[in-house]
Amino acid sequence: MNLSSGGLPGHPAIPEEFRLLCMLHNIGATTTEKSMSIEEVTQWTELDVEVLRHLLQKLRQLGYVEFVEVDGTKKYHVTPVGITKVMTLYS
Amino acid sequence: MKIGMLTWEYPPRIVGGIARHCNDLAIALAALRHEVHVFTLDFPGAPAFEVTEEGIRIHRVASEIGHPSFLTWVLLFNHFIEKRIADVGQEVKFDVLHVHDWLTAPVGIAFKRSIGAPMVLTMHSTEHGRSGIHNPDSSTIDGIEWWANYEASKVITTSGSMKSEICDHFRLPWEKVEIIPNAIDSDKYQGSVDREAVRARFGVQPQEKLVLSVGRLVPQKGIEYLIQAVPSVSWRSPESKFVVVGEGWYRDHLQHLAGTTGQAWKINFTGFIPDHELIALTKSADVLVVPSVYEPFGIVALEGMAAGVPVVASEVGGLAEIIEHDKTGVLVYPRNPDSIAWGINHVLSNPDHAGWLSQNARKFVPKAYSWKVIAKKTVKIYREVAR
């Protein structure tokens, strides 16, 4: 199972925000210390900044992502609940 | 023996049955006085190394480099686990490496060469069974699974159906694969709970019937068929309420589907809940439904049986081996909402019969599925390959 597949044949596509959550997890943004700014995440994911902001906001509302402010910059990371959510895809 | 256990999930990093399986097996092996080292991935808040009160040495490894591609990420974390085993291996001479599923197979394969210890592989499921081989990544995963099965000295599966599946799919010699079922700690399900209070926390009133489902919210668990069965169940048992415990990428779709039944108000998606709460909820349910379409073992069914709740399960894989139809549970047709509704109504409308089913199951589970027995069988395999 993987993200490039868009889900399983005959089933709905994996939601966009969930794809982003998996990417954040795989690039290592899983703790406060490893949080990443929107610019850093953009470099990895090549997503449009506005799209990224919107998806991160959605993931925050769901409790899967949090941010910390470092020198006035918001840096995002996956929460423990978010990590477990990601693992449901691969387990 | 000195045992190196490799798994990508281990408590508190829990998502499916593998974490619990590895934890309980490690505890049972340690109780038999074996030295168990677990190598796994890190998790926020968990120490990088700890020795548990049972004596298990847990090495949690951080992947220091990430990559958005899942497969690349897997190879990277295998690399970092490999480095940790190399360090530990300077002081500990392992007799056997026990790999659980394909995710940690690359490091197991590498280390069986370098330290000269045999590798045992437990196949909890296959990519072929989970999602089918439908794109390049799933084909790669299938390939790694084949490679791991080829490299292992012995392969363990938890059910006869899984043994048939991997022998057929990977063309393994029948004698290379041993069946050792999963087990549970039945003691966890003893004792009483305040049933009304537990049910109330999940929005179920005393006079209502609690239909429970527990599992990852992914297509293979078949929750969509349970949701489609809700109107039929409600027609026969209007007082029924449905609680769906678990999380997964399919959740949005399932909640949308629940909305189309006209009975969404009766269906509560809880997400993940803590283990102690799950045990209390299971003990407070009127029926546990396991509607899987693919289930190599089905430990959730065992947990329900140990908790004394009647189980209705799809007649697939390990579930069909655990449950004797209408004696220790009720088997229904997979992917069939009418059949699932029949099974649930069969239990809810016959309380005496339901009680008899759950009593039979409760007596049967500790005898057949104890970790002590399973650990001894596993050690027998370790000794066989370590000769």
Tab-separated table of C-alpha atoms in Angstrom:
chain	number	residue	atom	x	y	z
A	1	MET	CA	0.000	0.000	0.000
A	2	ASN	CA	1.413	3.423	-0.787
A	3	LEU	CA	0.506	6.980	-1.295
A	4	SER	CA	1.252	7.290	-4.962
A	5	SER	CA	-1.476	4.767	-5.654
A	6	GLY	CA	-4.241	7.113	-4.568
A	7	GLY	CA	-5.670	4.304	-2.468
A	8	LEU	CA	-6.806	0.835	-3.302
A	9	PRO	CA	-8.477	-0.189	-6.539
A	10	GLY	CA	-12.243	0.049	-6.097
A	11	HIS	CA	-11.967	2.262	-3.034
A	12	PRO	CA	-12.018	6.038	-2.546
A	13	ALA	CA	-8.747	7.928	-2.912
A	14	ILE	CA	-6.697	8.642	0.176
A	15	PRO	CA	-7.606	12.174	1.377
A	16	GLU	CA	-5.089	14.900	0.475
A	17	GLU	CA	-4.478	15.897	4.073
A	18	PHE	CA	-3.692	12.296	4.939
A	19	ARG	CA	-1.138	12.134	2.121
A	20	LEU	CA	0.525	15.200	3.582
A	21	LEU	CA	0.427	13.701	7.081
A	22	CYS	CA	2.245	10.609	5.785
A	23	MET	CA	4.857	12.714	4.045
A	24	LEU	CA	5.465	14.785	7.190
A	25	HIS	CA	5.919	11.547	9.089
A	26	ASN	CA	8.254	10.015	6.519
A	27	ILE	CA	10.484	13.088	6.285
A	28	GLY	CA	10.908	12.919	10.056
A	29	ALA	CA	8.813	15.808	11.407
A	30	THR	CA	7.612	13.738	14.342
A	31	THR	CA	8.770	15.664	17.410
A	32	THR	CA	8.968	19.274	18.541
A	33	GLU	CA	12.723	19.249	17.927
A	34	LYS	CA	12.252	17.998	14.385
A	35	SER	CA	9.431	20.400	13.516
A	36	MET	CA	9.600	21.999	10.074
A	37	SER	CA	8.559	25.355	8.709
A	38	ILE	CA	6.143	25.648	5.803
A	39	GLU	CA	9.075	26.518	3.544
A	40	GLU	CA	10.964	23.368	4.592
A	41	VAL	CA	7.917	21.175	4.089
A	42	THR	CA	7.342	22.756	0.673
A	43	GLN	CA	10.865	21.801	-0.394
A	44	TRP	CA	10.207	18.166	0.463
A	45	THR	CA	6.647	17.855	-0.790
A	46	GLU	CA	6.642	20.365	-3.665
A	47	LEU	CA	3.127	21.373	-2.638
A	48	ASP	CA	1.823	24.889	-3.240
A	49	VAL	CA	2.256	26.980	-0.083
A	50	GLU	CA	-1.404	27.959	0.121
A	51	VAL	CA	-2.533	24.380	-0.341
A	52	LEU	CA	-0.044	23.333	2.324
A	53	ARG	CA	-1.333	25.953	4.786
A	54	HIS	CA	-4.898	24.800	4.231
A	55	LEU	CA	-4.048	21.104	4.707
A	56	LEU	CA	-1.924	21.780	7.803
A	57	GLN	CA	-4.788	23.747	9.301
A	58	LYS	CA	-7.103	20.793	8.697
A	59	LEU	CA	-4.602	18.360	10.235
A	60	ARG	CA	-4.247	20.625	13.269
A	61	GLN	CA	-8.003	20.655	13.770
A	62	LEU	CA	-8.001	16.865	13.656
A	63	GLY	CA	-5.205	16.709	16.263
A	64	TYR	CA	-2.710	15.022	13.971
A	65	VAL	CA	-0.318	17.971	13.665
A	66	GLU	CA	0.891	20.656	16.062
A	67	PHE	CA	3.185	23.619	15.633
A	68	VAL	CA	5.768	25.410	17.753
A	69	GLU	CA	6.962	28.977	17.202
A	70	VAL	CA	10.708	29.355	16.784
A	71	ASP	CA	11.960	32.927	16.299
A	72	GLY	CA	8.517	33.939	15.052
A	73	THR	CA	8.289	31.084	12.539
A	74	LYS	CA	5.687	28.353	12.881
A	75	LYS	CA	7.215	24.886	12.691
A	76	TYR	CA	4.980	21.847	12.284
A	77	HIS	CA	5.272	18.243	13.443
A	78	VAL	CA	3.111	15.136	13.586
A	79	THR	CA	1.592	14.314	16.998
A	80	PRO	CA	1.681	10.810	18.558
A	81	VAL	CA	-1.962	10.352	17.496
A	82	GLY	CA	-0.955	11.442	13.991
A	83	ILE	CA	1.889	8.904	13.927
A	84	THR	CA	-0.531	6.133	14.818
A	85	LYS	CA	-2.928	7.351	12.130
A	86	VAL	CA	-0.121	7.151	9.548
A	87	MET	CA	0.748	3.625	10.630
A	88	THR	CA	-2.790	2.446	9.906
A	89	LEU	CA	-1.966	2.862	6.245
A	90	TYR	CA	1.021	0.574	6.276
A	91	SER	CA	0.208	-1.978	8.953
B	1	MET	CA	18.729	-18.191	24.422
B	2	LYS	CA	19.582	-14.678	23.298
B	3	ILE	CA	16.801	-13.498	21.036
B	4	GLY	CA	16.774	-10.395	18.834
B	5	MET	CA	13.209	-9.415	17.986
B	6	LEU	CA	12.709	-6.950	15.119
B	7	THR	CA	9.441	-5.118	14.704
B	8	TRP	CA	8.432	-1.699	13.427
B	9	GLU	CA	5.686	-1.371	16.025
B	10	TYR	CA	6.062	-2.052	19.723
B	11	PRO	CA	4.297	-0.353	22.631
B	12	PRO	CA	3.705	2.532	22.983
B	13	ARG	CA	3.885	2.578	19.172
B	14	ILE	CA	0.726	0.545	18.632
B	15	VAL	CA	-1.559	0.435	15.676
B	16	GLY	CA	-2.532	-3.104	14.851
B	17	GLY	CA	-2.038	-6.528	16.340
B	18	ILE	CA	1.733	-6.780	15.739
B	19	ALA	CA	2.758	-4.500	18.615
B	20	ARG	CA	0.648	-6.420	21.096
B	21	HIS	CA	1.755	-9.759	19.661
B	22	CYS	CA	5.450	-8.859	19.978
B	23	ASN	CA	5.029	-7.425	23.449
B	24	ASP	CA	3.140	-10.429	24.801
B	25	LEU	CA	5.503	-12.894	23.117
B	26	ALA	CA	8.537	-11.036	24.499
B	27	ILE	CA	7.064	-11.120	28.018
B	28	ALA	CA	6.308	-14.842	27.728
B	29	LEU	CA	9.827	-15.560	26.387
B	30	ALA	CA	11.405	-13.546	29.191
B	31	ALA	CA	9.301	-15.494	31.704
B	32	LEU	CA	10.927	-18.646	30.297
B	33	ARG	CA	14.282	-17.019	31.184
B	34	HIS	CA	15.386	-16.120	27.688
B	35	GLU	CA	17.216	-12.847	27.037
B	36	VAL	CA	14.998	-10.811	24.736
B	37	HIS	CA	16.167	-7.686	22.910
B	38	VAL	CA	13.493	-5.822	20.967
B	39	PHE	CA	14.667	-3.523	18.171
B	40	THR	CA	12.005	-1.124	17.046
B	41	LEU	CA	11.265	2.449	15.984
B	42	ASP	CA	11.165	5.387	18.349
B	43	PHE	CA	7.998	7.055	19.559
B	44	PRO	CA	7.583	10.469	21.213
B	45	GLY	CA	7.998	10.155	24.975
B	46	ALA	CA	9.373	6.587	24.928
B	47	PRO	CA	13.005	6.047	26.017
B	48	ALA	CA	15.644	5.094	23.450
B	49	PHE	CA	16.571	2.164	25.676
B	50	GLU	CA	14.836	0.552	28.615
B	51	VAL	CA	14.780	-2.712	30.510
B	52	THR	CA	11.209	-3.526	31.461
B	53	GLU	CA	10.188	-5.078	34.771
B	54	GLU	CA	9.904	-8.393	32.912
B	55	GLY	CA	13.543	-8.038	31.826
B	56	ILE	CA	12.937	-7.201	28.159
B	57	ARG	CA	15.569	-4.929	26.662
B	58	ILE	CA	13.916	-2.482	24.296
B	59	HIS	CA	16.045	-0.548	21.823
B	60	ARG	CA	14.063	2.249	20.155
B	61	VAL	CA	15.777	3.665	17.130
B	62	ALA	CA	15.236	7.065	15.554
B	63	SER	CA	15.511	7.304	11.812
B	64	GLU	CA	17.907	10.207	11.540
B	65	ILE	CA	17.136	10.880	7.899
B	66	GLY	CA	13.690	11.076	6.365
B	67	HIS	CA	12.277	10.895	2.893
B	68	PRO	CA	8.717	11.486	1.634
B	69	SER	CA	8.715	8.172	-0.223
B	70	PHE	CA	7.450	5.460	2.093
B	71	LEU	CA	9.687	2.739	0.705
B	72	THR	CA	12.783	4.917	0.979
B	73	TRP	CA	11.803	5.780	4.533
B	74	VAL	CA	11.521	2.052	5.326
B	75	LEU	CA	15.023	1.399	3.964
B	76	LEU	CA	16.370	4.340	5.967
B	77	PHE	CA	14.925	3.178	9.282
B	78	ASN	CA	16.199	-0.336	8.590
B	79	HIS	CA	19.639	1.183	8.165
B	80	PHE	CA	19.467	2.918	11.541
B	81	ILE	CA	18.187	-0.214	13.279
B	82	GLU	CA	21.080	-2.060	11.647
B	83	LYS	CA	23.539	0.376	13.215
B	84	ARG	CA	21.994	-0.153	16.646
B	85	ILE	CA	22.103	-3.945	16.340
B	86	ALA	CA	25.727	-3.687	15.265
B	87	ASP	CA	26.495	-1.834	18.508
B	88	VAL	CA	24.518	-4.221	20.708
B	89	GLY	CA	25.912	-7.214	18.810
B	90	GLN	CA	29.406	-6.316	20.024
B	91	GLU	CA	28.373	-7.407	23.497
B	92	VAL	CA	25.506	-9.812	22.892
B	93	LYS	CA	25.880	-12.929	20.769
B	94	PHE	CA	22.404	-13.543	19.455
B	95	ASP	CA	21.239	-17.127	18.932
B	96	VAL	CA	18.341	-16.141	16.718
B	97	LEU	CA	16.773	-13.113	15.042
B	98	HIS	CA	12.995	-13.024	14.900
B	99	VAL	CA	11.597	-10.657	12.270
B	100	HIS	CA	7.934	-9.656	12.260
B	101	ASP	CA	6.598	-8.834	8.790
B	102	TRP	CA	8.444	-7.274	5.855
B	103	LEU	CA	9.068	-3.837	7.332
B	104	THR	CA	12.122	-4.941	9.318
B	105	ALA	CA	13.105	-7.793	6.990
B	106	PRO	CA	16.027	-5.955	5.286
B	107	VAL	CA	17.896	-5.521	8.592
B	108	GLY	CA	17.113	-9.107	9.620
B	109	ILE	CA	18.470	-10.447	6.363
B	110	ALA	CA	21.616	-8.321	6.620
B	111	PHE	CA	22.315	-9.350	10.200
B	112	LYS	CA	21.732	-13.034	9.878
B	113	ARG	CA	24.717	-12.911	7.510
B	114	SER	CA	26.999	-10.718	9.556
B	115	ILE	CA	26.394	-12.275	12.975
B	116	GLY	CA	25.775	-15.783	11.742
B	117	ALA	CA	22.490	-16.196	13.606
B	118	PRO	CA	19.509	-17.803	11.889
B	119	MET	CA	16.464	-15.709	11.066
B	120	VAL	CA	12.899	-16.692	11.898
B	121	LEU	CA	10.157	-14.715	10.187
B	122	THR	CA	6.576	-14.339	11.357
B	123	MET	CA	4.278	-13.376	8.512
B	124	HIS	CA	1.309	-11.628	10.087
B	125	SER	CA	-0.190	-10.792	6.686
B	126	THR	CA	0.849	-10.294	3.069
B	127	GLU	CA	0.703	-7.308	0.732
B	128	HIS	CA	-1.146	-9.583	-1.674
B	129	GLY	CA	-3.839	-10.210	0.943
B	130	ARG	CA	-3.944	-6.701	2.415
B	131	SER	CA	-4.381	-4.720	-0.748
B	132	GLY	CA	-3.438	-6.781	-3.770
B	133	ILE	CA	-0.456	-6.143	-6.018
B	134	HIS	CA	-1.750	-3.101	-7.837
B	135	ASN	CA	1.133	-0.695	-8.409
B	136	PRO	CA	4.951	-0.579	-8.413
B	137	ASP	CA	5.225	0.033	-4.664
B	138	SER	CA	2.972	-2.855	-3.707
B	139	SER	CA	4.909	-5.011	-6.141
B	140	THR	CA	8.141	-4.011	-4.362
B	141	ILE	CA	6.644	-4.841	-0.969
B	142	ASP	CA	5.500	-8.187	-2.334
B	143	GLY	CA	9.053	-8.749	-3.573
B	144	ILE	CA	10.567	-7.935	-0.159
B	145	GLU	CA	8.098	-10.337	1.440
B	146	TRP	CA	9.167	-13.073	-0.947
B	147	TRP	CA	12.831	-12.286	-0.236
B	148	ALA	CA	12.270	-12.454	3.547
B	149	ASN	CA	10.448	-15.776	3.239
B	150	TYR	CA	13.301	-17.095	1.106
B	151	GLU	CA	16.000	-15.957	3.554
B	152	ALA	CA	14.267	-17.147	6.726
B	153	SER	CA	15.283	-20.509	8.173
B	154	LYS	CA	11.690	-20.995	9.324
B	155	VAL	CA	8.517	-19.043	8.725
B	156	ILE	CA	5.745	-18.784	11.302
B	157	THR	CA	2.134	-18.016	10.476
B	158	THR	CA	-0.683	-17.593	12.948
B	159	SER	CA	-3.271	-19.664	11.095
B	160	GLY	CA	-3.667	-22.482	8.611
B	161	SER	CA	-5.212	-20.146	6.043
B	162	MET	CA	-2.156	-17.884	6.236
B	163	LYS	CA	0.151	-20.867	5.805
B	164	SER	CA	-1.741	-21.895	2.670
B	165	GLU	CA	-1.668	-18.323	1.389
B	166	ILE	CA	2.088	-17.849	1.708
B	167	CYS	CA	3.025	-21.355	0.566
B	168	ASP	CA	0.898	-20.804	-2.504
B	169	HIS	CA	1.854	-17.186	-3.201
B	170	PHE	CA	5.594	-17.430	-2.465
B	171	ARG	CA	5.924	-21.068	-3.517
B	172	LEU	CA	7.393	-22.073	-0.156
B	173	PRO	CA	7.959	-25.684	0.812
B	174	TRP	CA	5.119	-26.726	3.118
B	175	GLU	CA	7.539	-27.977	5.818
B	176	LYS	CA	9.305	-24.609	6.033
B	177	VAL	CA	6.213	-22.981	7.540
B	178	GLU	CA	4.959	-23.603	11.077
B	179	ILE	CA	1.591	-22.534	12.430
B	180	ILE	CA	1.751	-20.944	15.856
B	181	PRO	CA	-1.425	-19.041	16.644
B	182	ASN	CA	-1.701	-15.717	18.345
B	183	ALA	CA	-2.633	-15.719	21.999
B	184	ILE	CA	-4.052	-13.356	24.569
B	185	ASP	CA	-3.735	-12.774	28.264
B	186	SER	CA	-7.173	-13.926	29.392
B	187	ASP	CA	-6.566	-12.584	32.909
B	188	LYS	CA	-6.924	-9.054	31.528
B	189	TYR	CA	-10.567	-9.817	30.818
B	190	GLN	CA	-11.430	-11.135	34.287
B	191	GLY	CA	-13.061	-8.976	36.917
B	192	SER	CA	-16.147	-6.854	36.728
B	193	VAL	CA	-16.808	-3.439	35.259
B	194	ASP	CA	-19.527	-0.891	35.876
B	195	ARG	CA	-21.337	-1.793	32.683
B	196	GLU	CA	-23.845	1.052	32.791
B	197	ALA	CA	-21.188	3.667	33.417
B	198	VAL	CA	-18.960	2.355	30.629
B	199	ARG	CA	-21.843	2.229	28.156
B	200	ALA	CA	-22.959	5.718	29.136
B	201	ARG	CA	-19.501	7.065	28.248
B	202	PHE	CA	-20.097	5.867	24.693
B	203	GLY	CA	-23.675	7.125	24.487
B	204	VAL	CA	-25.409	3.784	25.086
B	205	GLN	CA	-28.293	3.682	27.543
B	206	PRO	CA	-28.957	0.688	29.862
B	207	GLN	CA	-31.956	-0.556	27.844
B	208	GLU	CA	-30.101	-0.296	24.514
B	209	LYS	CA	-28.061	-3.035	22.805
B	210	LEU	CA	-24.386	-2.255	22.257
B	211	VAL	CA	-23.041	-3.600	18.961
B	212	LEU	CA	-19.255	-3.165	19.065
B	213	SER	CA	-16.646	-3.266	16.337
B	214	VAL	CA	-12.899	-2.838	16.920
B	215	GLY	CA	-10.185	-2.530	14.306
B	216	ARG	CA	-8.195	-0.305	12.026
B	217	LEU	CA	-10.474	1.650	9.700
B	218	VAL	CA	-9.101	0.237	6.463
B	219	PRO	CA	-10.919	-1.666	3.704
B	220	GLN	CA	-9.687	-5.119	4.762
B	221	LYS	CA	-11.579	-4.831	8.061
B	222	GLY	CA	-14.931	-4.727	6.234
B	223	ILE	CA	-16.513	-2.072	8.484
B	224	GLU	CA	-18.445	-0.745	5.477
B	225	TYR	CA	-20.453	-3.972	5.393
B	226	LEU	CA	-21.330	-3.622	9.068
B	227	ILE	CA	-22.486	-0.056	8.431
B	228	GLN	CA	-24.606	-1.252	5.516
B	229	ALA	CA	-26.151	-3.811	7.890
B	230	VAL	CA	-27.230	-1.138	10.391
B	231	PRO	CA	-30.732	-0.516	8.911
B	232	SER	CA	-31.551	-4.248	8.908
B	233	VAL	CA	-30.304	-4.704	12.447
B	234	SER	CA	-32.236	-1.628	13.595
B	235	TRP	CA	-35.423	-2.905	12.005
B	236	ARG	CA	-35.267	-6.119	14.051
B	237	SER	CA	-33.570	-4.584	17.104
B	238	PRO	CA	-34.601	-0.907	17.262
B	239	GLU	CA	-32.768	-0.482	20.559
B	240	SER	CA	-29.381	-1.281	19.004
B	241	LYS	CA	-26.492	1.225	19.080
B	242	PHE	CA	-23.207	0.798	17.212
B	243	VAL	CA	-19.777	1.729	18.523
B	244	VAL	CA	-16.875	1.595	16.055
B	245	VAL	CA	-13.468	1.743	17.754
B	246	GLY	CA	-10.347	2.370	15.709
B	247	GLU	CA	-8.676	4.769	13.359
B	248	GLY	CA	-7.500	4.743	9.783
B	249	TRP	CA	-7.389	6.463	6.431
B	250	TYR	CA	-10.799	5.016	5.518
B	251	ARG	CA	-12.586	6.788	8.369
B	252	ASP	CA	-13.931	9.735	6.349
B	253	HIS	CA	-15.464	7.373	3.822
B	254	LEU	CA	-17.029	5.200	6.538
B	255	GLN	CA	-18.514	8.200	8.318
B	256	HIS	CA	-19.945	9.428	5.037
B	257	LEU	CA	-21.378	5.966	4.421
B	258	ALA	CA	-22.911	5.985	7.912
B	259	GLY	CA	-24.635	9.233	6.952
B	260	THR	CA	-26.327	7.547	3.996
B	261	THR	CA	-27.989	4.877	6.173
B	262	GLY	CA	-30.341	7.398	7.772
B	263	GLN	CA	-29.147	5.979	11.097
B	264	ALA	CA	-25.908	7.906	11.571
B	265	TRP	CA	-27.073	9.028	15.013
B	266	LYS	CA	-26.869	5.399	16.129
B	267	ILE	CA	-23.238	4.971	15.051
B	268	ASN	CA	-20.417	6.308	17.230
B	269	PHE	CA	-16.887	6.432	15.755
B	270	THR	CA	-14.606	6.732	18.767
B	271	GLY	CA	-11.142	6.740	17.189
B	272	PHE	CA	-8.442	5.057	19.254
B	273	ILE	CA	-9.226	4.503	22.928
B	274	PRO	CA	-6.825	3.385	25.704
B	275	ASP	CA	-6.430	-0.361	26.296
B	276	HIS	CA	-8.089	-0.367	29.725
B	277	GLU	CA	-11.090	1.467	28.310
B	278	LEU	CA	-11.287	-0.925	25.362
B	279	ILE	CA	-11.355	-3.923	27.699
B	280	ALA	CA	-14.110	-2.324	29.775
B	281	LEU	CA	-16.076	-1.466	26.638
B	282	THR	CA	-15.701	-4.972	25.231
B	283	LYS	CA	-16.940	-6.483	28.495
B	284	SER	CA	-19.930	-4.128	28.376
B	285	ALA	CA	-20.987	-4.944	24.797
B	286	ASP	CA	-23.925	-7.139	23.811
B	287	VAL	CA	-22.191	-8.381	20.679
B	288	LEU	CA	-18.779	-7.918	19.064
B	289	VAL	CA	-18.767	-7.882	15.268
B	290	VAL	CA	-15.631	-8.683	13.230
B	291	PRO	CA	-16.714	-8.151	9.603
B	292	SER	CA	-13.236	-8.502	8.022
B	293	VAL	CA	-12.771	-9.402	4.378
B	294	TYR	CA	-9.123	-10.424	4.980
B	295	GLU	CA	-7.961	-11.611	8.383
B	296	PRO	CA	-4.903	-13.845	8.766
B	297	PHE	CA	-5.736	-14.405	12.440
B	298	GLY	CA	-8.280	-12.069	14.049
B	299	ILE	CA	-7.092	-11.434	17.585
B	300	VAL	CA	-10.004	-9.065	18.200
B	301	ALA	CA	-12.338	-12.063	18.062
B	302	LEU	CA	-10.259	-13.855	20.704
B	303	GLU	CA	-10.378	-10.768	22.913
B	304	GLY	CA	-14.154	-10.662	22.615
B	305	MET	CA	-14.401	-14.354	23.418
B	306	ALA	CA	-12.166	-13.956	26.484
B	307	ALA	CA	-14.265	-10.990	27.620
B	308	GLY	CA	-17.409	-13.097	27.526
B	309	VAL	CA	-19.144	-11.193	24.736
B	310	PRO	CA	-20.786	-13.130	21.872
B	311	VAL	CA	-18.772	-12.745	18.670
B	312	VAL	CA	-20.164	-12.472	15.142
B	313	ALA	CA	-17.366	-12.770	12.570
B	314	SER	CA	-16.823	-13.200	8.851
B	315	GLU	CA	-16.029	-16.715	7.773
B	316	VAL	CA	-12.574	-15.812	6.466
B	317	GLY	CA	-8.962	-16.717	7.272
B	318	GLY	CA	-8.088	-17.240	10.909
B	319	LEU	CA	-11.551	-16.217	12.117
B	320	ALA	CA	-13.030	-19.344	10.564
B	321	GLU	CA	-10.404	-21.387	12.453
B	322	ILE	CA	-10.886	-19.702	15.831
B	323	ILE	CA	-14.689	-19.798	15.912
B	324	GLU	CA	-16.851	-22.878	15.759
B	325	HIS	CA	-20.089	-21.704	14.209
B	326	ASP	CA	-22.990	-21.488	16.648
B	327	LYS	CA	-20.908	-23.072	19.396
B	328	THR	CA	-18.228	-20.503	20.297
B	329	GLY	CA	-19.534	-17.666	18.113
B	330	VAL	CA	-21.430	-16.975	14.913
B	331	LEU	CA	-19.850	-17.020	11.467
B	332	VAL	CA	-21.357	-14.956	8.654
B	333	TYR	CA	-20.609	-14.460	4.978
B	334	PRO	CA	-17.931	-11.818	4.295
B	335	ARG	CA	-18.854	-8.705	2.273
B	336	ASN	CA	-22.518	-9.483	2.956
B	337	PRO	CA	-24.513	-6.939	5.009
B	338	ASP	CA	-27.599	-9.195	5.075
B	339	SER	CA	-25.604	-12.061	6.529
B	340	ILE	CA	-23.930	-9.768	9.083
B	341	ALA	CA	-27.357	-8.402	10.086
B	342	TRP	CA	-28.634	-11.955	10.441
B	343	GLY	CA	-25.706	-12.853	12.717
B	344	ILE	CA	-26.184	-9.808	14.933
B	345	ASN	CA	-29.932	-10.342	15.188
B	346	HIS	CA	-29.390	-14.039	15.891
B	347	VAL	CA	-27.391	-13.031	18.972
B	348	LEU	CA	-29.474	-10.043	20.100
B	349	SER	CA	-32.807	-11.803	19.803
B	350	ASN	CA	-31.689	-14.978	21.634
B	351	PRO	CA	-30.069	-13.832	24.893
B	352	ASP	CA	-29.962	-17.335	26.381
B	353	HIS	CA	-28.291	-18.754	23.304
B	354	ALA	CA	-25.929	-15.778	23.193
B	355	GLY	CA	-24.964	-16.446	26.803
B	356	TRP	CA	-24.301	-20.097	25.984
B	357	LEU	CA	-22.088	-19.112	23.048
B	358	SER	CA	-20.035	-16.703	25.112
B	359	GLN	CA	-19.667	-19.199	27.967
B	360	ASN	CA	-18.354	-21.840	25.572
B	361	ALA	CA	-15.933	-19.354	24.058
B	362	ARG	CA	-14.720	-18.098	27.413
B	363	LYS	CA	-13.846	-21.637	28.522
B	364	PHE	CA	-12.143	-22.473	25.245
B	365	VAL	CA	-9.848	-19.450	24.764
B	366	PRO	CA	-7.445	-19.811	27.735
B	367	LYS	CA	-6.910	-23.492	26.964
B	368	ALA	CA	-6.078	-23.004	23.288
B	369	TYR	CA	-4.499	-19.557	23.125
B	370	SER	CA	-2.198	-19.009	26.118
B	371	TRP	CA	1.061	-17.101	25.636
B	372	LYS	CA	2.957	-19.615	27.762
B	373	VAL	CA	2.121	-22.397	25.305
B	374	ILE	CA	2.794	-20.189	22.289
B	375	ALA	CA	6.182	-19.071	23.679
B	376	LYS	CA	7.252	-22.684	24.239
B	377	LYS	CA	6.314	-23.576	20.662
B	378	THR	CA	8.259	-20.565	19.404
B	379	VAL	CA	11.347	-21.527	21.413
B	380	LYS	CA	11.148	-25.022	19.924
B	381	ILE	CA	11.488	-23.426	16.494
B	382	TYR	CA	14.352	-21.194	17.664
B	383	ARG	CA	16.225	-24.259	18.929
B	384	GLU	CA	15.564	-26.127	15.704
B	385	VAL	CA	17.074	-23.382	13.529
B	386	ALA	CA	19.882	-22.529	15.942
B	387	ARG	CA	21.348	-26.019	15.881
